[in-house]
């Protein structure tokens, strides 16, 4: 059978992920907590879990009217759909340029890819978000104007354009696998594997990278910066895993993907959560998820604290 | 899988199959309606001349090789009487006022060939009274008689049986007189070697009768050649013969070269030209003859519904054949949708073909079916173009989403209109437009355009290709007429489909596409293992 190798390595396929893990371990009623980033932020605040600050939450077209006044005071921000997926609909503004013309101030917004947007384009993008262009099922949505996170210096030589993030798969509260996603030129500065970002697998016990792929192909060095991709030690590693493990308690989803970014001042913070995390992480780690998931399902007592669960994961995976 | 689910699923799949077996073996019902042979829609339209209030014209009559259904005789303000006392039918229209309008005859006609093998030697001397009229030799001019006599001397020996005589006459007329449409007398035809179909039939007829063989001229219509590119011209009456040998009428066609045979391309209108010569002459009436292949409904549902209803089982009471015809047609299409979902589920969950939206491929398939494959593909192409247009042009206008979508919808409708106006293909005007898919597909344009922006043209085209592949697969599945009929005749098969869908839904194995996706992982892992050993 052609799938024998995949089975032997314990690779998790889509059907298995949905049928055995997502459908059984994720309660549908908890999905909004991760699918709607406004709700995630509220929940995180209550639990004392760090997330980027939401500057403005735009729920209707009326609030677009005086948007430029409200945006003026920030130096940078990110526009996000609350119910978006796979990074769709996210625009990162790294600089706001004020131009005075006949006494009137005109604002220009420099995107992370250095393209300039005027206020009309920004409003158009937001109205697109509100009408549900980027939301999971096409229903109307909320736009979030959020604090822009700066890249942690450890990634200076490992990232092109945007911010790398760390994806941790958490099963029943136990971190089971992790990778760091490094933006490239071909991913347009986004940390999205589908768009050509690098995925680098991480040893859960040590927090350094072991292997890296781009579009499912194994690579040794970053194509844009030339840095060697293995053995990069991630800072705050234990904190990263504990943060991810806490998310399970926060949203009560058994099979969860936590996206974490590292900041210089606040340490690791949650960027977003995902109830249907992708399977590319297995390629980045050159390892299958099934044995780890089954080990947890078979052996582990419930009601351990996040710290204890992280201890288990760091010892075993 | 849990035992209960296995039993439930097995039941869902097997019980309808068991019912099929029961229907076929125990109730002796056929599982499918019988195929209808190639059938013609035949139409005669006649305008009587003069002030007459009654008017008679020959019409086809059911006989061996000719099945007639759906016969319709039409004329405003007149009554129709069909005289079927002889072996041909004559329709007589009677009106209070002289005929102003055309009268018409239409029917569905199923033709099959007649082949009579082994015609025995015939030495019959006297015939019953009813056949006497077929022996009467018409009055001929002296030069005609002279020509016939010398021909008889040349080809006949004088002591043969009647079958052999007739055969010799047939060979001569068939081979030595070439077909030609100028009117000629018998003498002229025999001396020049050319004659019209009627002249040839007349010569054969007279020669047979002179040898005391009952014979008649048959009025026929040759059905048009349906192969593409064949110009049939106007349909007109043509002529052949029948001779009475060994107590039966044997068809003979000196124009088509058939002895003892009639091809399924010829429809007999009347079996005795002598009686209708005046009626079909252009002095008496003008007429047009039309015939086209009826190929839409290849299954005889009407006959089958009789069979089902007669069977008096529970199935006859639950059968969809009880529904009025338009509803039946609707359900035929609707019952195909679950089959489509089965294909879709297989393609997505077992193979892993990416599609655009979940049910878009099925909607596309239905759209292909409602219009035509060519038009569906064209529409699909247009949708992609409009999607690109929206991405690169309409995006610059900064419109809110609903008006923008509405503009797209309007554009699509404009394009369809343009297509209909400037295309010789009248496919849209003939069938009702499928509104539903238009709207659905149009809303997909927006997602398409976003996908182009977010995931790039390449990924979008890959997904579109997947959608198209499934839609085309579905289209060819739907084109299998027998499958459609099987579902319609045995709708309990829907439970089997649900059973199969449960099986697919329970499938936890890998998708075929994952074999490709994780191919590199396997390769790398094996290499690492090899190097560490």
Coordinates of C-alpha atoms in Angstrom, one line a residue, chain A residues 2-3 5-7 9 11 13-16 19-20 86 88-89 121 124 127 131 133-134 137-138 190 195 216-218 279-280 282-283 286, chain B residues 349-350 395 398-401 404 446-447 450 453-455 459 506-512 514-515 517-522 524-526 528:
Chain A
X2 CA 1.4 3.4 -0.9
X3 CA 0.4 4.8 2.4
X5 CA 5.3 4.8 5.0
X6 CA 2.9 7.5 6.1
X7 CA 1.2 5.1 8.6
X9 CA 5.7 7.4 10.6
X11 CA 1.7 11.1 9.9
X13 CA -3.9 13.0 7.6
X14 CA -6.7 15.5 7.1
X15 CA -9.5 12.9 7.4
X16 CA -8.0 11.5 10.6
X19 CA -12.7 12.6 12.4
X20 CA -10.6 11.4 15.3
X86 CA -4.9 31.7 7.3
X88 CA -6.3 36.4 4.9
X89 CA -7.3 40.1 5.1
X121 CA -7.9 52.4 0.5
X124 CA -12.2 50.1 1.6
X127 CA -15.4 47.7 4.7
X131 CA -19.0 42.6 4.6
X133 CA -15.0 38.9 2.5
X134 CA -12.3 37.3 4.6
X137 CA -18.0 31.3 6.2
X138 CA -18.5 34.6 4.4
X190 CA 3.7 36.7 5.9
X195 CA 2.2 31.4 0.8
X216 CA 7.0 21.1 1.6
X217 CA 10.7 21.0 0.5
X218 CA 13.5 20.6 3.0
X279 CA -0.7 19.5 9.1
X280 CA 2.3 21.1 7.5
X282 CA 4.7 17.5 10.6
X283 CA 6.8 18.2 7.5
X286 CA 10.0 15.5 9.9
Chain B
X349 CA -12.2 13.2 1.0
X350 CA -10.6 10.2 -0.5
X395 CA -11.3 47.0 -7.1
X398 CA -13.8 51.1 -3.7
X399 CA -17.3 49.9 -3.8
X400 CA -19.1 48.3 -0.8
X401 CA -19.5 44.5 -1.2
X404 CA -20.1 45.3 -6.1
X446 CA -16.0 37.4 -5.5
X447 CA -14.3 34.6 -3.6
X450 CA -10.1 37.2 -3.3
X453 CA -5.2 38.1 -4.4
X454 CA -4.5 36.0 -1.4
X455 CA -3.2 32.8 -2.7
X459 CA -3.2 28.2 -6.5
X506 CA -16.1 7.5 8.4
X507 CA -12.9 7.2 6.4
X508 CA -10.0 8.2 8.5
X509 CA -7.2 7.1 6.2
X510 CA -5.0 9.3 4.1
X511 CA -6.2 11.1 1.1
X512 CA -4.3 10.3 -2.2
X514 CA -1.5 13.6 1.0
X515 CA 0.8 11.0 -0.5
X517 CA 2.1 16.4 0.1
X518 CA 4.1 14.3 2.6
X519 CA 6.3 12.6 -0.1
X520 CA 9.3 14.8 0.8
X521 CA 8.8 14.1 4.5
X522 CA 9.0 10.4 3.9
X524 CA 13.9 13.0 4.1
X525 CA 13.1 10.8 7.1
X526 CA 14.3 7.7 5.3
X528 CA 18.1 10.6 8.0

